[in-house]
Short mmCIF file of C-alpha atoms (C1' of nucleotides) in Angstrom, two decimals:
data_model
loop_
_atom_site.label_atom_id
_atom_site.label_comp_id
_atom_site.label_asym_id
_atom_site.label_seq_id
_atom_site.Cartn_x
_atom_site.Cartn_y
_atom_site.Cartn_z
CA UNK A 73 93.41 103.24 108.68
CA UNK A 74 95.27 103.76 105.26
CA UNK A 75 96.39 101.23 103.41
CA UNK A 76 98.07 101.34 99.81
CA UNK A 77 99.67 98.76 97.64
CA UNK A 78 102.02 99.03 94.51
CA UNK A 79 102.57 96.50 92.06
CA UNK A 80 106.00 95.99 91.27
CA UNK A 81 107.05 93.29 88.52
CA UNK A 82 110.91 92.09 88.51
CA UNK A 83 111.66 88.57 86.29
CA UNK A 84 112.80 86.60 87.45
CA UNK A 85 112.40 87.11 92.09
CA UNK A 86 111.57 84.29 94.20
CA UNK A 87 110.85 86.12 97.33
CA UNK A 88 110.86 83.44 100.07
CA UNK A 89 114.38 82.90 100.02
CA UNK A 90 115.67 86.69 99.47
CA UNK A 91 113.80 86.80 102.69
CA UNK A 92 115.08 84.15 104.29
CA UNK A 93 118.13 83.71 103.58
CA UNK A 94 119.50 85.86 106.37
CA UNK A 95 120.64 88.85 104.69
CA UNK A 96 117.94 90.75 106.56
CA UNK A 97 116.62 89.92 109.86
CA UNK A 98 113.25 91.45 110.28
CA UNK A 99 111.28 88.99 107.41
CA UNK A 100 108.04 87.44 108.90
CA UNK A 101 106.25 84.33 106.59
CA UNK A 102 102.42 83.11 106.84
CA UNK A 103 101.18 81.27 104.72
CA UNK A 104 102.76 83.29 101.60
CA UNK A 105 102.46 87.01 102.57
CA UNK A 106 105.73 88.03 104.49
CA UNK A 107 105.64 90.74 106.58
CA UNK A 108 108.82 93.80 107.82
CA UNK A 109 109.98 96.33 107.71
CA UNK A 110 111.49 99.53 105.92
CA UNK A 111 112.28 101.81 107.55
CA UNK A 112 109.85 102.91 108.99
CA UNK A 113 107.56 101.61 106.46
CA UNK A 114 105.54 98.50 107.95
CA UNK A 115 105.05 96.42 105.38
CA UNK A 116 103.71 93.40 103.82
CA UNK A 117 105.08 91.37 100.57
CA UNK A 118 103.85 88.62 98.60
CA UNK A 119 105.10 87.12 94.97
CA UNK A 120 102.74 85.59 92.62
CA UNK A 121 104.21 85.50 89.78
CA UNK A 122 106.24 87.66 88.43
CA UNK A 123 104.84 90.36 90.47
CA UNK A 124 105.42 91.33 94.02
CA UNK A 125 101.83 93.02 95.52
CA UNK A 126 103.40 95.24 98.09
CA UNK A 127 101.33 96.60 100.96
CA UNK A 128 101.41 99.57 103.64
CA UNK A 129 100.04 101.34 106.40
CA UNK A 130 102.39 103.93 105.91
CA UNK A 131 100.06 107.90 105.62
CA UNK A 132 102.84 108.90 102.64
CA UNK A 133 104.89 105.32 101.06
CA UNK A 134 108.53 106.43 99.97
CA UNK A 135 107.47 103.82 96.38
CA UNK A 136 110.80 104.16 95.17
CA UNK A 137 113.02 103.71 98.10
CA UNK A 138 111.14 100.11 98.78
CA UNK A 139 111.30 100.01 95.48
CA UNK A 140 115.38 100.66 95.69
CA UNK A 141 115.46 97.89 98.97
CA UNK A 142 113.60 94.45 96.75
CA UNK A 143 116.00 95.52 93.65
CA UNK A 144 113.26 94.77 91.05
CA UNK A 145 115.46 97.10 88.49
CA UNK A 146 117.96 95.05 88.27
CA UNK A 147 119.33 92.51 85.09
CA UNK A 148 120.26 89.09 87.70
CA UNK A 149 120.31 86.62 84.57
CA UNK A 150 122.85 88.96 83.94
CA UNK A 151 124.26 88.97 87.48
CA UNK A 152 124.17 84.63 88.13
CA UNK A 153 125.07 84.50 83.91
CA UNK A 154 128.50 85.63 84.78
CA UNK A 155 128.92 82.65 87.31
CA UNK A 156 131.66 80.89 87.38
CA UNK A 157 130.31 77.26 85.81
CA UNK A 158 130.85 74.94 88.42
CA UNK A 159 128.65 72.55 88.82
CA UNK A 160 127.67 73.41 93.34
CA UNK A 161 127.39 77.05 91.79
CA UNK A 162 125.75 75.83 88.30
CA UNK A 163 122.48 73.98 91.43
CA UNK A 164 122.70 77.04 93.59
CA UNK A 165 121.81 79.41 90.47
CA UNK A 166 119.50 76.46 89.72
CA UNK A 167 117.40 75.52 93.25
CA UNK A 168 117.04 79.35 93.42
CA UNK A 169 117.05 81.12 90.61
CA UNK A 170 115.28 84.64 91.71
CA UNK A 171 117.43 84.80 94.44
CA UNK A 172 117.87 88.55 94.98
CA UNK A 173 120.33 91.24 97.31
CA UNK A 174 118.18 93.82 98.85
CA UNK A 175 119.82 97.08 99.28
CA UNK A 176 119.17 97.81 103.29
CA UNK A 177 119.02 101.06 105.14
CA UNK A 178 123.31 100.84 106.20
CA UNK A 179 122.76 101.77 109.81
CA UNK A 180 120.65 98.94 110.51
CA UNK A 181 122.76 97.01 108.30
CA UNK A 182 125.47 97.89 110.82
CA UNK A 183 124.01 97.17 114.20
CA UNK A 184 122.17 94.64 113.18
CA UNK A 185 125.75 92.77 111.52
CA UNK A 186 127.92 93.50 115.18
CA UNK A 187 125.12 91.62 116.65
CA UNK A 188 125.06 89.23 114.44
CA UNK A 189 128.85 87.47 115.74
CA UNK A 190 129.06 83.92 117.11
CA UNK A 191 125.30 84.15 116.85
CA UNK A 192 122.33 81.45 115.09
CA UNK A 193 119.76 83.26 112.50
CA UNK A 194 117.42 82.89 114.52
CA UNK A 195 119.23 84.68 117.33
CA UNK A 196 120.11 86.96 115.99
CA UNK A 197 116.35 87.92 114.80
CA UNK A 198 115.30 87.99 118.45
CA UNK A 199 117.99 90.19 119.31
CA UNK A 200 116.96 92.51 116.52
CA UNK A 201 113.46 91.67 117.77
CA UNK A 202 113.53 92.52 120.98
CA UNK A 203 115.73 96.00 120.46
CA UNK A 204 112.83 98.06 117.87
CA UNK A 205 110.17 96.89 120.14
CA UNK A 206 112.52 98.43 123.20
CA UNK A 207 113.80 101.40 121.34
CA UNK A 208 112.44 102.68 117.84
CA UNK A 209 109.27 103.18 117.12
CA UNK A 210 105.44 101.50 117.11
CA UNK A 211 104.70 101.86 113.66
CA UNK A 212 101.23 101.80 112.73
CA UNK A 213 99.79 98.18 111.91
CA UNK A 214 96.65 96.94 110.44
CA UNK A 215 94.41 94.98 113.10
CA UNK A 216 95.82 91.69 114.26
CA UNK A 217 98.88 92.66 113.30
CA UNK A 218 101.50 91.88 115.36
CA UNK A 219 103.09 95.74 116.67
CA UNK A 220 106.33 97.09 114.89
CA UNK A 221 108.35 99.10 114.61
CA UNK A 222 111.16 101.34 113.26
CA UNK A 223 115.17 100.24 113.84
CA UNK A 224 117.15 102.42 116.44
CA UNK A 225 118.30 104.86 115.20
CA UNK A 226 121.51 105.59 115.89
CA UNK A 227 121.91 108.74 117.95
CA UNK A 228 119.49 107.04 119.92
CA UNK A 229 121.29 104.07 120.52
CA UNK A 230 123.90 106.08 121.41
CA UNK A 231 121.83 107.67 124.38
CA UNK A 232 121.30 104.61 125.37
CA UNK A 233 123.50 102.43 128.41
CA UNK A 234 125.48 99.57 127.90
CA UNK A 235 123.86 97.89 130.28
CA UNK A 236 120.30 98.44 128.89
CA UNK A 237 120.94 97.55 125.99
CA UNK A 238 122.72 94.12 127.61
CA UNK A 239 120.12 93.63 129.33
CA UNK A 240 118.05 92.63 125.70
CA UNK A 241 120.52 88.74 125.42
CA UNK A 242 123.33 90.81 123.21
CA UNK A 243 126.53 89.60 125.78
CA UNK A 244 129.86 91.17 124.63
CA UNK A 245 128.10 92.70 121.87
CA UNK A 246 126.12 95.68 124.07
CA UNK A 247 129.73 97.92 123.75
CA UNK A 248 130.11 97.53 120.76
CA UNK A 249 126.62 99.03 118.84
CA UNK A 250 126.80 101.21 121.81
CA UNK A 251 130.37 103.02 120.37
CA UNK A 252 129.58 102.29 116.29
CA UNK A 253 126.17 104.31 117.90
CA UNK A 254 128.36 106.61 119.35
CA UNK A 255 130.80 107.20 116.66
CA UNK A 256 127.65 107.25 113.90
CA UNK A 257 125.94 110.15 115.71
CA UNK A 258 128.55 112.16 116.81
CA UNK A 259 129.78 112.39 112.05
CA UNK A 260 132.55 110.70 112.96
CA UNK A 261 131.85 107.54 110.84
CA UNK A 262 129.21 108.61 108.58
CA UNK A 263 128.05 106.46 106.63
CA UNK A 264 127.05 107.96 103.67
CA UNK A 265 130.21 109.03 102.70
CA UNK A 266 130.90 104.86 101.53
CA UNK A 267 128.48 104.91 99.46
CA UNK A 268 130.86 106.61 97.36
CA UNK A 269 134.16 105.62 98.61
CA UNK A 270 136.47 102.51 96.79
CA UNK A 271 135.40 99.34 98.29
CA UNK A 272 139.33 98.65 99.79
CA UNK A 273 138.68 102.52 101.58
CA UNK A 274 135.35 101.23 103.06
CA UNK A 275 137.02 98.36 103.71
CA UNK A 276 139.15 99.41 105.84
CA UNK A 277 136.62 102.47 107.56
CA UNK A 278 134.34 100.02 109.10
CA UNK A 279 136.73 97.64 109.93
CA UNK A 280 137.75 100.68 112.69
CA UNK A 281 134.90 98.98 114.56
CA UNK A 282 135.41 97.84 117.20
CA UNK A 283 134.27 94.44 117.34
CA UNK A 284 133.42 94.85 113.40
CA UNK A 285 136.11 92.45 111.35
CA UNK A 286 136.70 91.41 108.16
CA UNK A 287 133.53 88.91 107.85
CA UNK A 288 130.81 92.07 109.30
CA UNK A 289 131.93 95.14 107.01
CA UNK A 290 131.08 92.79 104.38
CA UNK A 291 128.47 91.97 105.08
CA UNK A 292 127.57 95.56 105.23
CA UNK A 293 129.86 96.60 102.24
CA UNK A 294 127.48 93.49 100.01
CA UNK A 295 123.64 94.15 101.79
CA UNK A 296 123.98 98.23 102.90
CA UNK A 297 126.21 99.91 99.80
CA UNK A 298 125.29 97.17 97.27
CA UNK A 299 129.31 96.58 96.70
CA UNK A 300 129.40 93.18 94.64
CA UNK A 301 133.05 92.98 95.43
CA UNK A 302 132.21 91.79 98.80
CA UNK A 303 132.65 88.41 99.82
CA UNK A 304 131.46 87.37 103.32
CA UNK A 305 133.09 84.54 105.01
CA UNK A 306 131.09 82.80 107.45
CA UNK A 307 131.32 79.26 109.30
CA UNK A 308 128.80 77.83 106.55
CA UNK A 309 130.58 79.72 103.81
CA UNK A 310 134.26 78.95 105.11
CA UNK A 311 133.42 75.02 105.04
CA UNK A 312 131.43 75.08 101.45
CA UNK A 313 134.45 76.60 100.78
CA UNK A 314 136.80 73.99 101.72
CA UNK A 315 134.21 71.14 100.36
CA UNK A 316 134.16 72.23 97.51
CA UNK A 317 137.32 73.45 96.14
CA UNK A 318 139.91 73.38 98.15
CA UNK A 319 138.61 68.73 98.49
CA UNK A 320 138.61 69.16 101.55
CA UNK A 321 141.80 70.32 103.01
CA UNK A 322 142.37 73.81 105.52
CA UNK A 323 142.51 76.61 102.99
CA UNK A 324 144.82 79.43 105.82
CA UNK A 325 141.81 82.91 105.82
CA UNK A 326 144.02 84.36 103.61
CA UNK A 327 143.86 81.81 100.32
CA UNK A 328 139.96 81.40 100.44
CA UNK A 329 139.87 85.35 100.41
CA UNK A 330 142.50 85.09 97.52
CA UNK A 331 140.79 82.34 95.70
CA UNK A 332 137.01 83.95 96.00
CA UNK A 333 137.66 87.79 95.34
CA UNK A 334 139.17 85.81 91.41
CA UNK A 335 136.90 82.71 91.15
CA UNK A 336 134.13 84.59 91.75
CA UNK A 337 134.35 88.06 90.67
CA UNK A 338 133.16 90.23 89.36
CA UNK A 339 130.02 89.69 91.24
CA UNK A 340 131.53 87.58 94.00
CA UNK A 341 128.87 88.65 96.61
CA UNK A 342 126.31 87.27 95.02
CA UNK A 343 128.63 84.07 93.61
CA UNK A 344 128.63 83.95 97.44
CA UNK A 345 124.59 83.86 98.84
CA UNK A 346 123.11 82.22 96.96
CA UNK A 347 126.45 79.64 97.36
CA UNK A 348 125.55 81.12 101.48
CA UNK A 349 121.76 79.88 100.90
CA UNK A 350 122.34 76.08 98.96
CA UNK A 351 124.54 75.15 102.08
CA UNK A 352 122.31 75.92 104.60
CA UNK A 353 119.82 74.57 102.74
CA UNK A 354 121.08 71.18 102.40
CA UNK A 355 119.93 68.21 104.19
CA UNK A 356 122.58 67.15 105.86
CA UNK A 357 126.26 66.59 104.94
CA UNK A 358 127.96 69.68 104.82
CA UNK A 359 125.70 70.65 108.27
CA UNK A 360 127.39 69.99 111.41
CA UNK A 361 125.33 67.82 114.84
"C1'" DC B 272 126.98 68.56 131.03
"C1'" DT B 273 129.43 69.38 125.85
"C1'" DC B 274 128.59 71.80 121.27
"C1'" DC B 275 127.77 75.89 117.83
"C1'" DA B 276 125.83 80.28 116.42
"C1'" DG B 277 125.94 84.40 109.00
"C1'" DG B 278 133.07 86.25 114.14
"C1'" DT B 279 136.62 89.55 117.18
"C1'" DC B 280 140.35 90.41 119.79
"C1'" DC B 281 144.68 89.60 121.78
"C1'" DA B 282 148.78 87.34 122.81
"C1'" DG B 283 152.37 83.88 121.13
"C1'" DA B 284 154.35 81.71 117.81
"C1'" DT C 219 150.10 85.68 108.58
"C1'" DC C 220 149.20 81.22 110.52
"C1'" DT C 221 146.93 79.23 115.52
"C1'" DG C 222 143.80 78.57 119.59
"C1'" DG C 223 141.06 80.53 123.78
"C1'" DA C 224 137.99 83.91 125.98
"C1'" DC C 225 133.82 86.34 125.66
"C1'" DA C 226 127.26 86.27 126.41
"C1'" DT C 227 123.62 83.73 125.88
"C1'" DG C 228 120.62 80.45 123.50
"C1'" DG C 229 119.13 76.25 121.70
"C1'" DA C 230 119.78 71.33 120.41
#
DNA sequence: CTCCAGGTCCAGA
DNA sequence: TCTGGACATGGA
């Protein structure tokens, strides 16, 4: 087995936060090394100062795609400089300087977030792991490492029965995933075309899928299609915005959306991810239980 | 046992 | 537009 390596430089970069902040579900961390999958590449990555050391078992690695995935070319400070200067965002920015949005694959991202609804992140990871093991293509893995597989294609999942999907523990989301797989594989939904589409159009287009509402559509537009104005509002962000910016009043969905769009612009999506990671790592207060 | 999770859908105000 | 409840599943 041949392992090929490459060093990518990017500063600032916070690899640990980037891979654990809930945007991607397939990375596991051992010591200071993360192992995961990008398309059909088995990937091992670690950070040393301003560089990422990336290794893969792929016979002819697509390094351009890998660089793109990790978004090492982005001028991150230019992005975070545009954040509003309030104390919460300033603190999040300080604590997680180097946190980046990845550029994920459209189908994997869409399918993953269809599975994410009303589920905790560890559960989502569990389901996705089972889905890849059952229906993905096994990848070459160095000795001593867990077997990993590529994410199953839309075409393959379209050929799988809902009952077989349910066996993986995804519950009522099975028909949603199934329908998305059919529409993507038969061309009724051309994911690639969303790259060219303006945000509002792309936003509406994704929501024609059953099981895809505003939150999931925004996640997919932000994490796969790099629409920077997408601002996913989940339970955590809703709580955070209510406490931090509405002094615990309970704003309506419409109010939240309007506030987020104007206040965090132009990099609302990035601001959202900093806030999300920040509140989720708070020791106590906004956290339930 | 009860409550909740990176929500969405549907029905009824 | 907004609200309440249902929806599968698993962990706390």
